[in-house]
CSV table of C-alpha atoms in Angstrom, one decimal:
chain,number,residue,atom,x,y,z
A,1,MET,CA,92.0,109.2,128.8
A,2,ILE,CA,94.3,107.6,131.4
A,3,GLN,CA,98.0,108.4,130.8
A,4,ILE,CA,100.6,105.6,130.8
A,5,ALA,CA,103.8,106.9,132.3
A,6,GLU,CA,107.1,105.4,133.6
A,7,MET,CA,109.2,105.9,136.7
A,8,LEU,CA,112.5,107.3,135.6
A,9,PRO,CA,115.5,108.4,137.7
A,10,PRO,CA,116.2,112.2,137.6
A,11,VAL,CA,119.3,111.7,135.4
A,12,HIS,CA,119.3,110.5,131.8
A,13,SER,CA,119.9,106.8,131.3
A,14,GLN,CA,119.2,104.4,128.5
A,15,LEU,CA,115.8,103.7,130.0
A,16,TRP,CA,114.8,107.2,129.2
A,17,ASP,CA,115.5,106.5,125.5
A,18,LEU,CA,113.7,103.1,125.6
A,19,VAL,CA,110.6,104.6,127.2
A,20,ALA,CA,110.5,107.5,124.7
A,21,GLN,CA,110.8,104.9,121.9
A,22,CYS,CA,107.8,103.1,123.3
A,23,GLY,CA,105.8,106.3,122.8
A,24,LEU,CA,105.4,107.5,126.4
A,25,THR,CA,105.4,111.2,127.0
A,26,GLN,CA,104.6,111.4,130.8
A,27,VAL,CA,107.1,110.5,133.5
A,28,VAL,CA,106.9,109.8,137.2
A,29,GLY,CA,109.9,111.5,138.6
A,30,ALA,CA,112.2,111.3,141.6
A,31,LEU,CA,114.0,113.9,143.7
A,32,ASP,CA,117.7,114.5,143.2
A,33,PHE,CA,119.0,112.9,146.4
A,34,ASP,CA,122.5,112.4,144.8
A,35,GLY,CA,123.0,116.0,144.0
A,36,TYR,CA,123.5,115.6,140.2
A,37,TYR,CA,122.1,119.1,139.6
A,38,GLY,CA,123.7,120.9,142.5
A,39,ALA,CA,123.9,121.1,146.2
A,40,ALA,CA,120.5,122.5,147.0
A,41,PRO,CA,118.2,120.3,149.1
A,42,PRO,CA,116.3,117.9,146.8
A,43,TRP,CA,112.9,119.2,148.0
A,44,SER,CA,113.9,122.8,147.3
A,45,TYR,CA,112.6,124.8,144.3
A,46,ALA,CA,116.1,125.2,142.9
A,47,SER,CA,116.7,121.4,142.8
A,48,LEU,CA,113.2,120.4,141.6
A,49,LEU,CA,113.4,123.1,138.9
A,50,ARG,CA,116.5,121.4,137.4
A,51,VAL,CA,115.0,118.0,137.7
A,52,LYS,CA,111.8,119.1,136.0
A,53,ASN,CA,113.7,120.8,133.2
A,54,ALA,CA,115.9,117.7,132.6
A,55,TYR,CA,112.8,115.6,132.0
A,56,GLU,CA,111.1,118.3,129.9
A,57,ASP,CA,114.2,119.1,127.9
A,58,PHE,CA,114.1,115.5,126.8
A,59,GLY,CA,110.5,115.7,125.8
A,60,PHE,CA,108.7,114.3,128.9
A,61,GLN,CA,106.0,115.9,131.0
A,62,LEU,CA,106.6,115.5,134.8
A,63,ALA,CA,103.3,114.3,136.1
A,64,VAL,CA,104.0,112.9,139.6
A,65,ILE,CA,106.8,113.0,142.2
A,66,GLU,CA,107.3,109.5,143.7
A,67,SER,CA,110.1,109.9,146.2
A,68,ARG,CA,110.0,111.3,149.7
A,69,PRO,CA,112.2,113.3,152.1
A,70,PRO,CA,113.1,111.3,155.2
A,71,LEU,CA,110.0,110.7,157.3
A,72,THR,CA,110.9,108.1,159.9
A,73,ARG,CA,110.6,110.5,162.8
A,74,ALA,CA,107.4,111.9,161.5
A,75,LYS,CA,105.9,108.4,161.1
A,76,LEU,CA,107.0,107.3,164.6
A,77,GLY,CA,106.2,110.6,166.3
A,78,LEU,CA,109.7,111.1,167.5
A,79,PRO,CA,111.6,114.3,168.4
A,80,GLY,CA,112.6,116.0,165.2
A,81,ARG,CA,109.4,115.1,163.4
A,82,ASP,CA,108.5,118.8,162.9
A,83,GLN,CA,111.7,119.3,160.9
A,84,GLU,CA,110.8,116.4,158.7
A,85,VAL,CA,107.3,117.7,158.2
A,86,ASP,CA,108.8,121.1,157.3
A,87,THR,CA,110.7,119.5,154.4
A,88,VAL,CA,107.5,118.0,153.0
A,89,CYS,CA,105.9,121.4,153.2
A,90,GLU,CA,108.8,122.9,151.3
A,91,LEU,CA,108.5,120.1,148.7
A,92,LEU,CA,104.8,120.8,148.2
A,93,ASP,CA,105.4,124.5,147.9
A,94,SER,CA,108.1,123.8,145.3
A,95,MET,CA,105.9,121.4,143.4
A,96,GLY,CA,103.0,123.8,143.4
A,97,ALA,CA,105.2,126.7,142.1
A,98,LEU,CA,106.4,124.4,139.3
A,99,GLY,CA,103.0,123.0,138.3
A,100,ILE,CA,103.7,119.4,139.4
A,101,GLY,CA,100.3,118.2,140.6
A,102,VAL,CA,100.7,114.9,142.4
A,103,TRP,CA,103.0,113.6,145.2
A,104,CYS,CA,102.9,109.9,146.0
A,105,TYR,CA,103.8,109.1,149.6
A,106,GLU,CA,103.4,106.2,152.0
A,107,TRP,CA,103.2,105.6,155.8
A,108,MET,CA,105.2,102.4,156.2
A,109,PRO,CA,107.5,102.9,159.3
A,110,VAL,CA,111.2,102.1,158.9
A,111,LEU,CA,110.7,99.4,156.3
A,112,ASN,CA,109.4,100.1,152.9
A,113,TRP,CA,108.1,97.4,150.5
A,114,THR,CA,109.3,94.1,151.9
A,115,ARG,CA,109.9,90.7,150.3
A,116,SER,CA,111.2,87.4,151.5
A,117,SER,CA,112.5,86.4,148.1
A,118,THR,CA,113.6,88.1,144.9
A,119,THR,CA,114.6,85.0,142.9
A,120,ILE,CA,111.3,83.1,142.4
A,121,ARG,CA,111.2,81.4,139.0
A,122,SER,CA,108.3,82.5,136.9
A,123,ARG,CA,107.2,82.1,133.2
A,124,GLY,CA,110.1,81.1,131.0
A,125,GLY,CA,112.6,81.4,133.9
A,126,ALA,CA,112.0,85.0,134.6
A,127,LEU,CA,112.7,86.0,138.2
A,128,VAL,CA,110.0,87.6,140.4
A,129,THR,CA,109.8,88.8,143.9
A,130,GLY,CA,107.6,87.2,146.6
A,131,TYR,CA,106.6,87.3,150.2
A,132,ASP,CA,106.0,84.5,152.7
A,133,HIS,CA,104.9,85.8,156.1
A,134,SER,CA,105.7,82.4,157.8
A,135,GLN,CA,109.3,83.1,157.1
A,136,MET,CA,109.1,86.6,158.7
A,137,ARG,CA,107.2,85.8,161.9
A,138,ASN,CA,110.4,85.2,163.9
A,139,ALA,CA,112.4,88.0,162.2
A,140,PRO,CA,114.0,90.3,164.8
A,141,LEU,CA,112.6,93.6,165.8
A,142,THR,CA,114.2,96.7,164.2
A,143,GLU,CA,116.1,99.2,166.3
A,144,TYR,CA,112.8,101.0,166.9
A,145,GLY,CA,111.2,98.1,168.8
A,146,GLU,CA,107.4,97.6,168.7
A,147,VAL,CA,105.3,100.3,167.1
A,148,SER,CA,101.5,100.1,167.4
A,149,GLU,CA,99.0,100.9,164.8
A,150,ALA,CA,97.5,103.5,167.1
A,151,GLN,CA,100.8,105.4,167.1
A,152,LEU,CA,100.8,105.4,163.3
A,153,TRP,CA,97.2,106.7,163.1
A,154,ASP,CA,98.1,109.5,165.6
A,155,SER,CA,101.3,110.5,163.7
A,156,LEU,CA,99.5,110.4,160.3
A,157,HIS,CA,96.7,112.7,161.7
A,158,TYR,CA,99.3,115.1,163.0
A,159,PHE,CA,101.1,115.0,159.6
A,160,LEU,CA,98.0,115.6,157.6
A,161,GLU,CA,96.9,118.5,159.7
A,162,ARG,CA,100.2,120.2,159.0
A,163,VAL,CA,100.7,119.4,155.3
A,164,LEU,CA,97.2,119.4,153.9
A,165,PRO,CA,96.7,123.2,154.2
A,166,VAL,CA,100.0,123.6,152.3
A,167,ALA,CA,99.0,121.1,149.7
A,168,GLU,CA,95.6,122.9,149.2
A,169,ALA,CA,97.4,126.2,148.8
A,170,ALA,CA,99.9,124.7,146.3
A,171,ARG,CA,97.2,122.6,144.5
A,172,VAL,CA,99.2,119.4,144.9
A,173,LYS,CA,97.4,116.2,145.5
A,174,LEU,CA,98.6,113.8,148.2
A,175,ALA,CA,98.3,110.2,146.9
A,176,MET,CA,98.8,107.6,149.7
A,177,HIS,CA,100.4,104.3,148.6
A,178,PRO,CA,99.3,101.2,150.4
A,179,ASP,CA,101.5,99.1,152.6
A,180,ASP,CA,103.4,96.4,150.8
A,181,PRO,CA,102.6,93.8,151.8
A,182,PRO,CA,99.3,94.8,153.4
A,183,LEU,CA,100.0,93.1,156.7
A,184,SER,CA,100.5,94.2,160.3
A,185,PRO,CA,102.8,93.9,162.2
A,186,ILE,CA,106.0,93.1,160.3
A,187,ARG,CA,109.1,92.9,162.6
A,188,GLY,CA,107.1,94.5,165.3
A,189,LEU,CA,106.1,97.5,163.2
A,190,GLY,CA,102.5,98.2,162.8
A,191,ARG,CA,101.2,99.0,159.3
A,192,ILE,CA,98.0,100.9,158.8
A,193,MET,CA,97.4,101.4,155.1
A,194,ARG,CA,96.6,97.7,154.6
A,195,SER,CA,92.8,97.4,154.0
A,196,VAL,CA,90.0,99.0,152.0
A,197,GLU,CA,88.4,100.1,155.3
A,198,ASN,CA,91.6,101.8,156.5
A,199,PHE,CA,91.8,103.7,153.2
A,200,GLN,CA,88.3,105.0,153.9
A,201,ARG,CA,89.5,105.9,157.4
A,202,LEU,CA,92.3,107.9,155.8
A,203,LEU,CA,89.9,109.9,153.6
A,204,ASP,CA,87.6,110.5,156.6
A,205,LEU,CA,90.5,111.4,158.9
A,206,ALA,CA,91.3,114.6,157.0
A,207,PRO,CA,88.6,115.5,154.5
A,208,SER,CA,90.2,117.5,151.7
A,209,GLU,CA,90.1,117.5,147.9
A,210,MET,CA,93.9,117.0,148.1
A,211,ASN,CA,93.7,113.9,150.3
A,212,GLY,CA,93.6,110.8,148.1
A,213,ILE,CA,95.0,107.4,147.0
A,214,ALA,CA,97.8,106.0,144.9
A,215,LEU,CA,95.9,102.9,143.8
A,216,CYS,CA,98.6,100.2,143.6
A,217,GLN,CA,96.8,97.3,142.2
A,218,GLY,CA,99.3,94.7,143.4
A,219,ASN,CA,98.6,95.6,147.0
A,220,PHE,CA,94.8,96.2,146.6
A,221,ALA,CA,94.5,92.9,144.9
A,222,LEU,CA,95.5,91.3,148.2
A,223,MET,CA,92.7,93.3,150.0
A,224,THR,CA,89.8,92.7,147.6
A,225,ASP,CA,88.7,90.2,145.0
A,226,ASP,CA,86.8,92.9,143.0
A,227,MET,CA,89.3,95.5,141.8
A,228,PRO,CA,86.9,97.1,139.3
A,229,ARG,CA,84.3,97.7,142.0
A,230,LEU,CA,87.0,99.2,144.2
A,231,ILE,CA,88.1,101.6,141.5
A,232,ARG,CA,84.6,102.7,141.0
A,233,ARG,CA,84.1,103.1,144.8
A,234,PHE,CA,87.0,105.4,145.3
A,235,ALA,CA,86.7,107.1,141.8
A,236,ASP,CA,87.5,110.8,142.3
A,237,LYS,CA,89.9,110.0,145.2
A,238,ILE,CA,92.3,108.0,142.9
A,239,PHE,CA,95.1,110.4,142.1
A,240,PHE,CA,97.7,108.0,140.7
A,241,VAL,CA,97.8,104.4,139.6
A,242,HIS,CA,100.3,101.6,139.8
A,243,MET,CA,99.2,98.7,137.6
A,244,ARG,CA,100.8,95.4,138.5
A,245,ASP,CA,99.6,92.0,139.6
A,246,VAL,CA,100.2,89.2,142.0
A,247,ALA,CA,99.2,85.6,142.7
A,248,GLY,CA,98.3,84.5,146.2
A,249,THR,CA,97.3,86.1,149.4
A,250,ALA,CA,98.7,88.9,151.6
A,251,GLU,CA,100.4,86.2,153.7
A,252,ARG,CA,102.0,84.4,150.8
A,253,PHE,CA,102.2,85.8,147.2
A,254,GLU,CA,104.4,86.3,144.3
A,255,GLU,CA,104.4,89.0,141.7
A,256,THR,CA,103.6,88.1,138.1
A,257,PHE,CA,103.8,89.3,134.6
A,258,HIS,CA,101.1,91.9,133.9
A,259,ASP,CA,99.1,89.4,131.8
A,260,ALA,CA,99.4,86.4,134.2
A,261,GLY,CA,98.1,87.5,137.7
A,262,GLN,CA,94.8,87.1,139.5
A,263,THR,CA,93.4,90.5,138.4
A,264,ASP,CA,91.2,91.2,135.3
A,265,MET,CA,93.4,94.0,133.9
A,266,VAL,CA,91.0,94.7,131.0
A,267,ALA,CA,88.1,95.1,133.5
A,268,CYS,CA,90.2,97.5,135.6
A,269,MET,CA,91.1,99.6,132.5
A,270,ARG,CA,87.4,99.8,131.7
A,271,ALA,CA,86.7,101.0,135.3
A,272,TYR,CA,89.3,103.8,135.0
A,273,ARG,CA,87.7,104.8,131.7
A,274,ASP,CA,84.3,104.8,133.2
A,275,ILE,CA,85.2,107.0,136.2
A,276,GLY,CA,86.9,109.4,133.8
A,277,PHE,CA,90.4,109.0,135.4
A,278,SER,CA,92.8,111.0,133.2
A,279,GLY,CA,95.9,110.9,135.5
A,280,ALA,CA,99.1,108.9,135.4
A,281,LEU,CA,99.2,105.1,135.4
A,282,ARG,CA,102.6,103.4,135.6
A,283,PRO,CA,103.5,99.8,135.4
A,284,ASP,CA,105.1,98.8,138.7
A,285,HIS,CA,107.1,95.8,139.7
A,286,VAL,CA,108.0,93.6,136.8
A,287,PRO,CA,109.8,90.3,136.3
A,288,THR,CA,113.5,90.2,135.5
A,289,MET,CA,113.6,88.8,132.0
A,290,ALA,CA,116.4,87.2,130.1
A,291,GLY,CA,119.1,89.7,129.2
A,292,ASP,CA,118.6,91.8,132.3
A,293,ASP,CA,120.3,91.5,135.7
A,294,ASN,CA,118.4,91.2,139.0
A,295,ASP,CA,120.3,93.8,141.0
A,296,LYS,CA,117.1,96.0,141.1
A,297,ALA,CA,114.5,93.2,141.5
A,298,GLY,CA,111.1,94.4,140.3
A,299,TYR,CA,112.6,97.0,138.0
A,300,SER,CA,114.0,95.2,135.0
A,301,SER,CA,114.2,97.4,132.0
A,302,ILE,CA,113.1,94.7,129.6
A,303,GLY,CA,110.2,93.7,131.9
A,304,ARG,CA,109.1,97.3,132.0
A,305,LEU,CA,109.0,97.4,128.2
A,306,PHE,CA,106.8,94.3,128.1
A,307,ALA,CA,104.5,95.9,130.6
A,308,VAL,CA,104.3,99.2,128.7
A,309,GLY,CA,103.4,97.4,125.5
A,310,TYR,CA,100.8,95.3,127.2
A,311,LEU,CA,99.1,98.3,129.0
A,312,LYS,CA,99.1,100.4,125.8
A,313,GLY,CA,97.4,97.5,124.0
A,314,ILE,CA,94.6,97.0,126.5
A,315,ARG,CA,94.1,100.8,126.8
A,316,GLU,CA,93.7,101.1,123.0
A,317,ALA,CA,91.2,98.3,123.0
A,318,VAL,CA,89.2,99.5,126.0
A,319,TYR,CA,89.0,103.1,124.9
A,320,ALA,CA,88.0,102.1,121.4
A,321,GLU,CA,84.9,100.6,122.9
A,322,ASN,CA,83.9,104.1,124.2
A,323,PRO,CA,85.9,106.8,122.4
A,324,GLN,CA,84.4,109.5,124.7
A,325,GLY,CA,85.8,107.7,127.8
């Protein structure tokens, strides 16, 4: 059965308590970049051991690491990239030694997930994020100037050739997150993980049982109008799931409540059941609801609790249709 998890910071907060009270036992964790557990590099065994123990001492199982060492030089193919790749290799070795089986990474150069608004009014006045590419066409270049998609494919190939043997030895799955939004270029920066065809190219670029996908439904919903079919297509290459939804197109969209977007979430849950996916699913970006502040747009605590309850409900209904799924 698919496992519903939540993304929690590596240090205890009230959100840990709320998630536990919702009945979740799996966690998607982060590296200790702030040094809460000592001065060791966050990708080292010593640091990751303390992070893992903090989660597990609270009663959670650490299923996925979803934060990354610095990778700008590696993505852009700049001098110093080998040192950045070395930190990833150390992280994978540490994860393997500690039995943490999935690392979620991405290949968005310089800019991570990008929005043009974080204050769109949604249902009942909840605030959601959105993106309008027409407002970004004239945005200035970053300090790195123009970066071609060919550069990114070359740097990704170099990266995978270095890290996949380490991942295979450590038995850690690499789950590639799609570009958010799935458009290219943005501010002169090419973006390559933006289409179903490019994800197939990723898998073909470096065939390995450890080379796979973080299927973020909010992004893939802007690449395909048949999400259940996509889930079945990639099947055993799906290592990790973000379940969220949007309304619109890649050029102009807004995020939605989990029960109010353009994706048939129940049909998606059936697809995960049918392919036998038993890994972690976490609800991603959520509306900021009344009683919460919007300083971390997309990550409202109250919005997360709504999402967890909704996903638990549809999982119970779907798996009751086929108890062996």
